[in-house]
């Protein structure tokens, strides 16, 4: 087996006729001849190239590319049926909360949110549950769950264990190798990495789940288009290099913010004092490129929301550009107030996704944002 940085370059297989190095974009809805491919909702060679590469990177057998991260989550939740109970991280992407509570709970599926750092609590709640859906590190509070421990509890209790691996990517963390059944990605973020597409993915090594996910993808009709598959695959080619730089910049930003008098908490698993640091070190080979922090002074909120010369105020993460996000009104606006407050999503909290710029320029821009009076 090749190393990750080789797989990201070679993964996806060969593309037949003329032996192109980049896969052709099979921009066709249907195929004649009744051979290997028939209709692009069902399967498409460009999608297969991406899916093969994703499966290799995540140490899985099968991958499915979807039209967004939420379409991927939709597919995973479609494995459930009425009467099933699902446990989720209490601190998680706002859209995941929304699809669970606003859509799937209408069909008689029950959702419970809990702090996945506390394995005692989970052990109790897992009894009789059908699925556990974890994010680690969580968005935006960067809580780290012990994936091996959760995987063994799930196996014991016959619960499907799904992990949203968007924040660390297969370069830094492979949940399937730690015992998870399913890996989910918003490929909109690091996997594509260029702020130019919305995409999602699901990877598994479980044959039965793969068969069902394949049928679900074909039935829901939310698979990724050939052109977008090509964009994500192009992103994957440079993923290992980009992750190194995202992380280098995140560490620099975390240290800078920690030393800044106007900053309160700095939340980044790469900092030794982060409560999830040692678990993250044990199960992942990196900490990612997202840093959350609080400001001490409420008058800075408006300045940060205007963004800077480099740092853009925008909702997303994982791309080449450094973005600052305000979870309260952007990514996590759909969480109930009570839940937001319990988790710590307050008016003073910001999330920074470090891009690929030179770190000196990023830090200088941050300094400017923090020295503006309003
Ligand atoms: C963005 C995000 C999603 C949703 O993905 P989309 O591609 O925006 O649909 C899901 N999970 C996490 C952790 C995310 O950051």
mmCIF file of C-alpha atoms and ligand atoms in Angstrom:
data_model
loop_
_atom_site.group_PDB
_atom_site.id
_atom_site.type_symbol
_atom_site.label_atom_id
_atom_site.label_comp_id
_atom_site.label_asym_id
_atom_site.label_seq_id
_atom_site.Cartn_x
_atom_site.Cartn_y
_atom_site.Cartn_z
ATOM 1 C CA UNK A 1 0.000 0.000 0.000
ATOM 2 C CA UNK A 2 1.272 3.478 -0.901
ATOM 3 C CA UNK A 3 1.614 6.390 1.506
ATOM 4 C CA UNK A 4 -1.235 8.927 1.711
ATOM 5 C CA UNK A 5 0.552 11.624 -0.273
ATOM 6 C CA UNK A 6 1.190 9.132 -3.077
ATOM 7 C CA UNK A 7 -2.384 7.802 -2.994
ATOM 8 C CA UNK A 8 -3.814 11.296 -3.270
ATOM 9 C CA UNK A 9 -1.881 11.669 -6.527
ATOM 10 C CA UNK A 10 -2.306 8.199 -8.030
ATOM 11 C CA UNK A 11 -5.685 7.180 -6.537
ATOM 12 C CA UNK A 12 -8.715 6.667 -8.744
ATOM 13 C CA UNK A 13 -7.246 4.232 -11.226
ATOM 14 C CA UNK A 14 -6.411 4.498 -14.894
ATOM 15 C CA UNK A 15 -8.823 6.041 -17.318
ATOM 16 C CA UNK A 16 -8.631 3.819 -20.387
ATOM 17 C CA UNK A 17 -8.458 5.126 -23.946
ATOM 18 C CA UNK A 18 -5.400 7.420 -24.567
ATOM 19 C CA UNK A 19 -4.264 6.904 -20.948
ATOM 20 C CA UNK A 20 -4.917 10.483 -19.760
ATOM 21 C CA UNK A 21 -3.278 11.530 -16.483
ATOM 22 C CA UNK A 22 -6.335 13.585 -15.494
ATOM 23 C CA UNK A 23 -9.656 11.717 -15.833
ATOM 24 C CA UNK A 24 -11.992 12.736 -18.673
ATOM 25 C CA UNK A 25 -15.193 14.492 -17.608
ATOM 26 C CA UNK A 26 -17.915 12.157 -18.836
ATOM 27 C CA UNK A 27 -20.513 14.903 -19.142
ATOM 28 C CA UNK A 28 -23.283 12.618 -20.288
ATOM 29 C CA UNK A 29 -26.614 11.653 -18.779
ATOM 30 C CA UNK A 30 -26.845 8.298 -20.483
ATOM 31 C CA UNK A 31 -24.736 5.647 -22.238
ATOM 32 C CA UNK A 32 -25.494 3.498 -25.249
ATOM 33 C CA UNK A 33 -24.439 -0.052 -25.778
ATOM 34 C CA UNK A 34 -25.746 -1.432 -22.486
ATOM 35 C CA UNK A 35 -22.203 -2.035 -21.271
ATOM 36 C CA UNK A 36 -20.659 -1.104 -17.936
ATOM 37 C CA UNK A 37 -22.480 2.230 -17.619
ATOM 38 C CA UNK A 38 -26.096 2.986 -18.422
ATOM 39 C CA UNK A 39 -27.341 6.164 -16.724
ATOM 40 C CA UNK A 40 -25.369 8.810 -14.793
ATOM 41 C CA UNK A 41 -27.654 8.998 -11.763
ATOM 42 C CA UNK A 42 -26.717 5.350 -11.189
ATOM 43 C CA UNK A 43 -23.028 5.531 -12.106
ATOM 44 C CA UNK A 44 -20.591 7.565 -14.139
ATOM 45 C CA UNK A 45 -16.882 6.951 -14.903
ATOM 46 C CA UNK A 46 -15.764 10.378 -13.622
ATOM 47 C CA UNK A 47 -17.650 9.772 -10.380
ATOM 48 C CA UNK A 48 -16.065 6.331 -10.139
ATOM 49 C CA UNK A 49 -12.595 7.876 -10.469
ATOM 50 C CA UNK A 50 -13.291 10.197 -7.533
ATOM 51 C CA UNK A 51 -14.971 7.477 -5.469
ATOM 52 C CA UNK A 52 -12.072 5.064 -5.985
ATOM 53 C CA UNK A 53 -9.587 7.692 -4.844
ATOM 54 C CA UNK A 54 -11.706 8.579 -1.779
ATOM 55 C CA UNK A 55 -12.046 4.921 -0.804
ATOM 56 C CA UNK A 56 -8.285 4.442 -1.028
ATOM 57 C CA UNK A 57 -7.531 7.547 1.041
ATOM 58 C CA UNK A 58 -10.010 6.584 3.772
ATOM 59 C CA UNK A 59 -8.835 2.944 3.895
ATOM 60 C CA UNK A 60 -12.324 1.883 2.829
ATOM 61 C CA UNK A 61 -13.814 -0.479 0.263
ATOM 62 C CA UNK A 62 -16.542 1.722 -1.208
ATOM 63 C CA UNK A 63 -17.095 5.451 -1.532
ATOM 64 C CA UNK A 64 -20.091 7.457 -2.713
ATOM 65 C CA UNK A 65 -19.929 11.053 -3.903
ATOM 66 C CA UNK A 66 -22.922 13.277 -3.192
ATOM 67 C CA UNK A 67 -24.096 16.703 -4.286
ATOM 68 C CA UNK A 68 -23.224 18.213 -0.875
ATOM 69 C CA UNK A 69 -22.093 17.246 2.598
ATOM 70 C CA UNK A 70 -25.714 17.419 3.677
ATOM 71 C CA UNK A 71 -26.760 15.172 0.785
ATOM 72 C CA UNK A 72 -24.190 12.678 2.137
ATOM 73 C CA UNK A 73 -25.714 12.962 5.624
ATOM 74 C CA UNK A 74 -29.180 12.602 4.089
ATOM 75 C CA UNK A 75 -28.043 9.318 2.511
ATOM 76 C CA UNK A 76 -26.584 8.015 5.783
ATOM 77 C CA UNK A 77 -29.734 8.901 7.744
ATOM 78 C CA UNK A 78 -31.763 7.176 5.020
ATOM 79 C CA UNK A 79 -30.314 3.895 6.318
ATOM 80 C CA UNK A 80 -32.686 4.317 9.287
ATOM 81 C CA UNK A 81 -36.329 3.522 9.736
ATOM 82 C CA UNK A 82 -39.190 4.696 11.882
ATOM 83 C CA UNK A 83 -38.660 3.847 15.543
ATOM 84 C CA UNK A 84 -34.856 4.026 15.352
ATOM 85 C CA UNK A 85 -32.964 6.163 17.826
ATOM 86 C CA UNK A 86 -29.799 8.063 16.888
ATOM 87 C CA UNK A 87 -27.176 9.596 19.132
ATOM 88 C CA UNK A 88 -25.288 12.657 17.853
ATOM 89 C CA UNK A 89 -22.535 14.964 19.092
ATOM 90 C CA UNK A 90 -24.161 17.857 20.953
ATOM 91 C CA UNK A 91 -21.781 20.288 19.285
ATOM 92 C CA UNK A 92 -22.087 19.741 15.562
ATOM 93 C CA UNK A 93 -22.574 21.361 12.195
ATOM 94 C CA UNK A 94 -25.824 23.367 12.239
ATOM 95 C CA UNK A 95 -27.107 21.793 9.013
ATOM 96 C CA UNK A 96 -26.728 18.295 10.475
ATOM 97 C CA UNK A 97 -28.847 19.369 13.418
ATOM 98 C CA UNK A 98 -31.426 20.816 11.007
ATOM 99 C CA UNK A 99 -31.746 17.764 8.770
ATOM 100 C CA UNK A 100 -32.118 15.497 11.817
ATOM 101 C CA UNK A 101 -34.596 17.576 13.770
ATOM 102 C CA UNK A 102 -36.583 19.266 10.983
ATOM 103 C CA UNK A 103 -36.730 16.423 8.453
ATOM 104 C CA UNK A 104 -35.941 12.940 9.765
ATOM 105 C CA UNK A 105 -37.703 13.323 13.107
ATOM 106 C CA UNK A 106 -40.916 13.774 11.078
ATOM 107 C CA UNK A 107 -40.538 10.134 10.034
ATOM 108 C CA UNK A 108 -40.495 8.749 13.551
ATOM 109 C CA UNK A 109 -36.725 8.678 14.009
ATOM 110 C CA UNK A 110 -35.578 9.931 17.383
ATOM 111 C CA UNK A 111 -32.458 12.062 17.849
ATOM 112 C CA UNK A 112 -30.533 12.618 21.067
ATOM 113 C CA UNK A 113 -27.597 14.947 21.451
ATOM 114 C CA UNK A 114 -24.855 14.278 23.924
ATOM 115 C CA UNK A 115 -21.319 15.225 24.845
ATOM 116 C CA UNK A 116 -19.238 12.525 23.192
ATOM 117 C CA UNK A 117 -16.263 13.247 25.441
ATOM 118 C CA UNK A 118 -18.070 11.544 28.295
ATOM 119 C CA UNK A 119 -18.000 7.835 27.482
ATOM 120 C CA UNK A 120 -19.972 6.874 30.625
ATOM 121 C CA UNK A 121 -22.954 8.916 29.473
ATOM 122 C CA UNK A 122 -22.722 7.497 25.948
ATOM 123 C CA UNK A 123 -22.453 3.921 27.144
ATOM 124 C CA UNK A 124 -25.822 4.314 28.847
ATOM 125 C CA UNK A 125 -27.473 6.070 25.922
ATOM 126 C CA UNK A 126 -26.166 3.658 23.288
ATOM 127 C CA UNK A 127 -28.297 0.794 24.615
ATOM 128 C CA UNK A 128 -31.046 0.232 22.078
ATOM 129 C CA UNK A 129 -29.792 2.977 19.730
ATOM 130 C CA UNK A 130 -29.423 2.287 15.999
ATOM 131 C CA UNK A 131 -26.722 4.792 15.033
ATOM 132 C CA UNK A 132 -24.093 7.061 16.534
ATOM 133 C CA UNK A 133 -23.057 10.060 14.450
ATOM 134 C CA UNK A 134 -19.934 11.784 15.730
ATOM 135 C CA UNK A 135 -17.921 14.771 14.628
ATOM 136 C CA UNK A 136 -14.378 15.023 15.899
ATOM 137 C CA UNK A 137 -13.069 17.614 16.401
ATOM 138 C CA UNK A 138 -16.537 19.154 16.651
ATOM 139 C CA UNK A 139 -17.660 22.269 14.883
ATOM 140 C CA UNK A 140 -17.036 24.891 16.283
ATOM 141 C CA UNK A 141 -15.967 23.960 19.834
ATOM 142 C CA UNK A 142 -13.294 21.422 18.761
ATOM 143 C CA UNK A 143 -14.299 18.760 21.245
ATOM 144 C CA UNK A 144 -12.427 15.527 20.618
ATOM 145 C CA UNK A 145 -14.139 12.130 20.953
ATOM 146 C CA UNK A 146 -12.192 8.927 21.513
ATOM 147 C CA UNK A 147 -13.065 7.106 18.286
ATOM 148 C CA UNK A 148 -11.585 3.715 19.220
ATOM 149 C CA UNK A 149 -13.483 3.657 22.468
ATOM 150 C CA UNK A 150 -16.738 4.716 20.791
ATOM 151 C CA UNK A 151 -16.217 2.136 18.029
ATOM 152 C CA UNK A 152 -15.837 -0.684 20.524
ATOM 153 C CA UNK A 153 -18.931 0.433 22.459
ATOM 154 C CA UNK A 154 -20.902 0.565 19.187
ATOM 155 C CA UNK A 155 -19.740 -2.890 18.169
ATOM 156 C CA UNK A 156 -20.720 -4.272 21.577
ATOM 157 C CA UNK A 157 -24.193 -2.775 21.313
ATOM 158 C CA UNK A 158 -24.723 -3.379 17.601
ATOM 159 C CA UNK A 159 -24.923 0.324 16.741
ATOM 160 C CA UNK A 160 -23.836 1.755 13.354
ATOM 161 C CA UNK A 161 -20.967 4.168 14.009
ATOM 162 C CA UNK A 162 -20.672 7.072 11.547
ATOM 163 C CA UNK A 163 -17.983 9.759 11.793
ATOM 164 C CA UNK A 164 -18.011 13.136 10.054
ATOM 165 C CA UNK A 165 -14.311 13.478 9.161
ATOM 166 C CA UNK A 166 -14.588 16.866 7.427
ATOM 167 C CA UNK A 167 -12.295 18.725 9.838
ATOM 168 C CA UNK A 168 -9.260 16.416 9.781
ATOM 169 C CA UNK A 169 -9.630 14.725 6.372
ATOM 170 C CA UNK A 170 -8.150 11.286 5.585
ATOM 171 C CA UNK A 171 -4.706 12.889 5.632
ATOM 172 C CA UNK A 172 -4.838 13.327 9.411
ATOM 173 C CA UNK A 173 -7.469 10.822 10.585
ATOM 174 C CA UNK A 174 -8.917 7.533 9.310
ATOM 175 C CA UNK A 175 -12.020 6.677 11.365
ATOM 176 C CA UNK A 176 -12.568 3.369 9.497
ATOM 177 C CA UNK A 177 -9.163 2.159 10.699
ATOM 178 C CA UNK A 178 -10.200 3.088 14.248
ATOM 179 C CA UNK A 179 -13.334 0.935 13.986
ATOM 180 C CA UNK A 180 -16.007 3.257 12.556
ATOM 181 C CA UNK A 181 -18.493 1.789 10.041
ATOM 182 C CA UNK A 182 -19.043 4.929 7.972
ATOM 183 C CA UNK A 183 -17.065 8.080 7.211
ATOM 184 C CA UNK A 184 -18.847 11.228 6.033
ATOM 185 C CA UNK A 185 -17.310 14.299 4.388
ATOM 186 C CA UNK A 186 -18.361 17.698 3.325
ATOM 187 C CA UNK A 187 -16.040 17.656 0.303
ATOM 188 C CA UNK A 188 -16.925 21.334 -0.112
ATOM 189 C CA UNK A 189 -14.235 21.968 2.489
ATOM 190 C CA UNK A 190 -10.681 20.581 2.496
ATOM 191 C CA UNK A 191 -11.160 17.742 -0.006
ATOM 192 C CA UNK A 192 -11.939 20.100 -2.875
ATOM 193 C CA UNK A 193 -10.202 22.979 -1.115
ATOM 194 C CA UNK A 194 -10.735 25.727 -3.683
ATOM 195 C CA UNK A 195 -14.044 27.381 -2.725
ATOM 196 C CA UNK A 196 -15.469 26.355 -6.087
ATOM 197 C CA UNK A 197 -17.860 23.468 -5.497
ATOM 198 C CA UNK A 198 -20.386 22.008 -3.055
ATOM 199 C CA UNK A 199 -19.870 18.271 -2.602
ATOM 200 C CA UNK A 200 -20.070 15.409 -0.121
ATOM 201 C CA UNK A 201 -18.908 11.840 0.339
ATOM 202 C CA UNK A 202 -19.579 8.672 2.299
ATOM 203 C CA UNK A 203 -17.015 5.864 2.675
ATOM 204 C CA UNK A 204 -17.429 2.407 4.197
ATOM 205 C CA UNK A 205 -15.817 -1.013 4.333
ATOM 206 C CA UNK A 206 -19.023 -2.774 5.302
ATOM 207 C CA UNK A 207 -20.435 -4.608 2.273
ATOM 208 C CA UNK A 208 -24.024 -4.582 3.411
ATOM 209 C CA UNK A 209 -23.955 -0.857 4.167
ATOM 210 C CA UNK A 210 -22.241 -0.213 0.830
ATOM 211 C CA UNK A 211 -24.942 -2.053 -1.040
ATOM 212 C CA UNK A 212 -27.665 -0.102 0.727
ATOM 213 C CA UNK A 213 -25.874 3.250 0.251
ATOM 214 C CA UNK A 214 -25.502 2.485 -3.433
ATOM 215 C CA UNK A 215 -29.251 1.870 -3.703
ATOM 216 C CA UNK A 216 -30.011 4.976 -1.625
ATOM 217 C CA UNK A 217 -27.805 7.172 -3.836
ATOM 218 C CA UNK A 218 -29.483 5.869 -6.962
ATOM 219 C CA UNK A 219 -32.942 6.251 -5.418
ATOM 220 C CA UNK A 220 -32.574 9.694 -3.830
ATOM 221 C CA UNK A 221 -30.822 10.930 -6.964
ATOM 222 C CA UNK A 222 -28.375 13.164 -5.092
ATOM 223 C CA UNK A 223 -25.070 11.902 -6.488
ATOM 224 C CA UNK A 224 -22.394 14.406 -7.513
ATOM 225 C CA UNK A 225 -22.283 15.624 -11.132
ATOM 226 C CA UNK A 226 -19.358 14.565 -13.367
ATOM 227 C CA UNK A 227 -17.818 18.047 -13.523
ATOM 228 C CA UNK A 228 -17.953 18.492 -9.758
ATOM 229 C CA UNK A 229 -16.461 15.020 -9.281
ATOM 230 C CA UNK A 230 -13.592 16.143 -11.467
ATOM 231 C CA UNK A 231 -13.114 19.310 -9.374
ATOM 232 C CA UNK A 232 -13.032 17.354 -6.100
ATOM 233 C CA UNK A 233 -10.601 14.812 -7.534
ATOM 234 C CA UNK A 234 -8.365 17.649 -8.695
ATOM 235 C CA UNK A 235 -8.507 19.009 -5.141
ATOM 236 C CA UNK A 236 -7.504 15.639 -3.690
ATOM 237 C CA UNK A 237 -4.260 15.676 -5.706
ATOM 238 C CA UNK A 238 -2.871 18.450 -3.500
ATOM 239 C CA UNK A 239 -4.703 17.638 -0.259
ATOM 240 C CA UNK A 240 -1.684 16.410 1.744
ATOM 241 C CA UNK A 241 0.361 19.505 0.867
ATOM 242 C CA UNK A 242 -2.512 21.825 1.642
ATOM 243 C CA UNK A 243 -3.283 20.175 4.981
ATOM 244 C CA UNK A 244 0.304 20.720 6.125
ATOM 245 C CA UNK A 245 0.075 24.431 5.331
ATOM 246 C CA UNK A 246 -3.432 24.846 6.812
ATOM 247 C CA UNK A 247 -2.141 23.297 10.007
ATOM 248 C CA UNK A 248 1.065 25.313 10.126
ATOM 249 C CA UNK A 249 -0.977 28.504 9.783
ATOM 250 C CA UNK A 250 -3.539 27.329 12.360
ATOM 251 C CA UNK A 251 -0.841 26.671 14.943
ATOM 252 C CA UNK A 252 0.683 30.098 14.293
ATOM 253 C CA UNK A 253 -2.734 31.783 14.588
ATOM 254 C CA UNK A 254 -3.584 29.878 17.778
ATOM 255 C CA UNK A 255 -0.295 30.930 19.414
ATOM 256 C CA UNK A 256 -0.750 34.519 18.246
ATOM 257 C CA UNK A 257 -4.317 34.719 19.584
ATOM 258 C CA UNK A 258 -3.336 33.113 22.880
ATOM 259 C CA UNK A 259 -0.812 35.873 23.495
ATOM 260 C CA UNK A 260 -3.218 38.664 22.505
ATOM 261 C CA UNK A 261 -4.686 40.728 25.382
ATOM 262 C CA UNK A 262 -8.070 41.191 23.676
ATOM 263 C CA UNK A 263 -8.626 37.456 23.211
ATOM 264 C CA UNK A 264 -10.269 35.209 25.805
ATOM 265 C CA UNK A 265 -10.292 31.497 25.000
ATOM 266 C CA UNK A 266 -8.393 29.968 22.116
ATOM 267 C CA UNK A 267 -9.766 26.569 21.113
ATOM 268 C CA UNK A 268 -7.514 24.414 18.951
ATOM 269 C CA UNK A 269 -6.662 20.724 19.543
ATOM 270 C CA UNK A 270 -3.035 21.414 18.576
ATOM 271 C CA UNK A 271 -2.550 23.427 21.778
ATOM 272 C CA UNK A 272 -1.217 21.263 24.622
ATOM 273 C CA UNK A 273 -3.736 22.719 27.085
ATOM 274 C CA UNK A 274 -6.701 21.722 24.865
ATOM 275 C CA UNK A 275 -8.632 19.009 26.763
ATOM 276 C CA UNK A 276 -8.733 16.776 23.665
ATOM 277 C CA UNK A 277 -5.052 17.210 22.762
ATOM 278 C CA UNK A 278 -3.806 13.822 23.923
ATOM 279 C CA UNK A 279 -6.746 11.872 22.442
ATOM 280 C CA UNK A 280 -6.249 13.716 19.164
ATOM 281 C CA UNK A 281 -2.518 12.857 19.227
ATOM 282 C CA UNK A 282 -3.341 9.184 19.808
ATOM 283 C CA UNK A 283 -5.876 8.793 16.994
ATOM 284 C CA UNK A 284 -4.872 11.405 14.409
ATOM 285 C CA UNK A 285 -1.649 12.604 12.840
ATOM 286 C CA UNK A 286 -2.685 16.268 12.806
ATOM 287 C CA UNK A 287 -5.013 18.869 14.297
ATOM 288 C CA UNK A 288 -6.410 20.542 11.194
ATOM 289 C CA UNK A 289 -6.714 24.160 10.194
ATOM 290 C CA UNK A 290 -9.638 25.533 12.194
ATOM 291 C CA UNK A 291 -9.214 27.645 15.311
ATOM 292 C CA UNK A 292 -12.094 28.995 17.399
ATOM 293 C CA UNK A 293 -11.667 31.861 19.836
ATOM 294 C CA UNK A 294 -13.561 34.361 21.958
ATOM 295 C CA UNK A 295 -12.982 38.086 22.171
ATOM 296 C CA UNK A 296 -12.915 39.785 25.576
ATOM 297 C CA UNK A 297 -14.212 43.018 24.237
ATOM 298 C CA UNK A 298 -17.658 43.043 22.591
ATOM 299 C CA UNK A 299 -16.736 46.144 20.590
ATOM 300 C CA UNK A 300 -14.437 43.958 18.463
ATOM 301 C CA UNK A 301 -17.319 41.891 17.104
ATOM 302 C CA UNK A 302 -18.229 44.365 14.371
ATOM 303 C CA UNK A 303 -14.603 44.815 13.332
ATOM 304 C CA UNK A 304 -14.070 41.068 12.975
ATOM 305 C CA UNK A 305 -17.310 40.745 11.011
ATOM 306 C CA UNK A 306 -16.027 43.236 8.460
ATOM 307 C CA UNK A 307 -13.032 41.020 7.730
ATOM 308 C CA UNK A 308 -9.632 42.297 6.632
ATOM 309 C CA UNK A 309 -7.461 42.567 3.541
ATOM 310 C CA UNK A 310 -6.690 38.861 3.585
ATOM 311 C CA UNK A 311 -9.163 37.414 6.048
ATOM 312 C CA UNK A 312 -12.638 37.286 4.517
ATOM 313 C CA UNK A 313 -15.780 37.249 6.599
ATOM 314 C CA UNK A 314 -17.601 34.308 5.042
ATOM 315 C CA UNK A 315 -19.302 31.078 5.980
ATOM 316 C CA UNK A 316 -17.191 28.022 5.189
ATOM 317 C CA UNK A 317 -13.856 26.414 5.966
ATOM 318 C CA UNK A 318 -11.163 24.287 4.437
ATOM 319 C CA UNK A 319 -10.366 26.332 1.333
ATOM 320 C CA UNK A 320 -7.272 28.206 0.177
ATOM 321 C CA UNK A 321 -8.502 31.489 1.613
ATOM 322 C CA UNK A 322 -8.505 32.363 5.312
ATOM 323 C CA UNK A 323 -12.114 32.871 6.411
ATOM 324 C CA UNK A 324 -13.575 34.180 9.618
ATOM 325 C CA UNK A 325 -17.042 32.962 10.584
ATOM 326 C CA UNK A 326 -19.515 34.056 13.242
ATOM 327 C CA UNK A 327 -21.194 30.796 14.351
ATOM 328 C CA UNK A 328 -23.983 32.542 16.286
ATOM 329 C CA UNK A 329 -25.672 33.979 13.181
ATOM 330 C CA UNK A 330 -24.050 31.951 10.403
ATOM 331 C CA UNK A 331 -23.186 28.235 10.660
ATOM 332 C CA UNK A 332 -25.024 27.567 13.929
ATOM 333 C CA UNK A 333 -28.019 29.887 13.676
ATOM 334 C CA UNK A 334 -30.379 26.912 13.365
ATOM 335 C CA UNK A 335 -29.475 25.481 16.793
ATOM 336 C CA UNK A 336 -31.942 26.350 19.561
ATOM 337 C CA UNK A 337 -30.690 29.157 21.823
ATOM 338 C CA UNK A 338 -30.604 26.878 24.857
ATOM 339 C CA UNK A 339 -28.397 24.352 23.027
ATOM 340 C CA UNK A 340 -26.077 27.061 21.677
ATOM 341 C CA UNK A 341 -25.580 28.486 25.148
ATOM 342 C CA UNK A 342 -24.910 25.096 26.692
ATOM 343 C CA UNK A 343 -22.239 24.337 24.088
ATOM 344 C CA UNK A 344 -20.652 27.775 24.309
ATOM 345 C CA UNK A 345 -21.700 29.383 21.019
ATOM 346 C CA UNK A 346 -21.953 32.906 22.380
ATOM 347 C CA UNK A 347 -21.835 36.353 20.817
ATOM 348 C CA UNK A 348 -18.112 36.567 21.539
ATOM 349 C CA UNK A 349 -17.194 33.376 19.658
ATOM 350 C CA UNK A 350 -15.540 33.359 16.234
ATOM 351 C CA UNK A 351 -14.211 30.556 14.067
ATOM 352 C CA UNK A 352 -11.177 31.024 11.880
ATOM 353 C CA UNK A 353 -10.365 28.676 9.000
ATOM 354 C CA UNK A 354 -6.744 29.194 8.094
ATOM 355 C CA UNK A 355 -5.996 29.290 4.392
ATOM 356 C CA UNK A 356 -2.793 28.885 2.435
ATOM 357 C CA UNK A 357 -1.484 32.461 2.618
ATOM 358 C CA UNK A 358 1.840 33.308 4.233
ATOM 359 C CA UNK A 359 1.357 33.215 7.983
ATOM 360 C CA UNK A 360 3.088 36.568 8.551
ATOM 361 C CA UNK A 361 0.469 38.279 6.396
ATOM 362 C CA UNK A 362 -2.380 36.465 8.142
ATOM 363 C CA UNK A 363 -1.128 37.428 11.594
ATOM 364 C CA UNK A 364 -0.619 41.048 10.534
ATOM 365 C CA UNK A 365 -4.186 41.120 9.217
ATOM 366 C CA UNK A 366 -5.485 39.622 12.461
ATOM 367 C CA UNK A 367 -3.575 42.263 14.417
ATOM 368 C CA UNK A 368 -5.249 44.966 12.316
ATOM 369 C CA UNK A 369 -8.725 43.496 12.913
ATOM 370 C CA UNK A 370 -8.090 43.367 16.643
ATOM 371 C CA UNK A 371 -6.728 46.880 16.881
ATOM 372 C CA UNK A 372 -9.632 48.572 15.068
ATOM 373 C CA UNK A 373 -11.832 50.324 17.601
ATOM 374 C CA UNK A 374 -15.130 49.089 16.151
HETATM 375 C C1 LIG B 1 -19.987 22.097 5.943
HETATM 376 C C2 LIG B 1 -20.172 20.904 6.766
HETATM 377 C C3 LIG B 1 -21.202 19.989 6.489
HETATM 378 C C4 LIG B 1 -22.214 20.229 5.380
HETATM 379 O O1 LIG B 1 -21.604 20.178 4.132
HETATM 380 P P1 LIG B 1 -22.160 20.942 2.825
HETATM 381 O O2 LIG B 1 -21.194 20.533 1.792
HETATM 382 O O3 LIG B 1 -22.149 22.414 3.145
HETATM 383 O O4 LIG B 1 -23.548 20.449 2.589
HETATM 384 C C5 LIG B 1 -21.286 18.849 7.258
HETATM 385 N N1 LIG B 1 -20.425 18.618 8.281
HETATM 386 C C6 LIG B 1 -19.433 19.480 8.585
HETATM 387 C C7 LIG B 1 -18.502 19.159 9.709
HETATM 388 C C8 LIG B 1 -19.271 20.652 7.845
HETATM 389 O O5 LIG B 1 -18.295 21.506 8.168
#
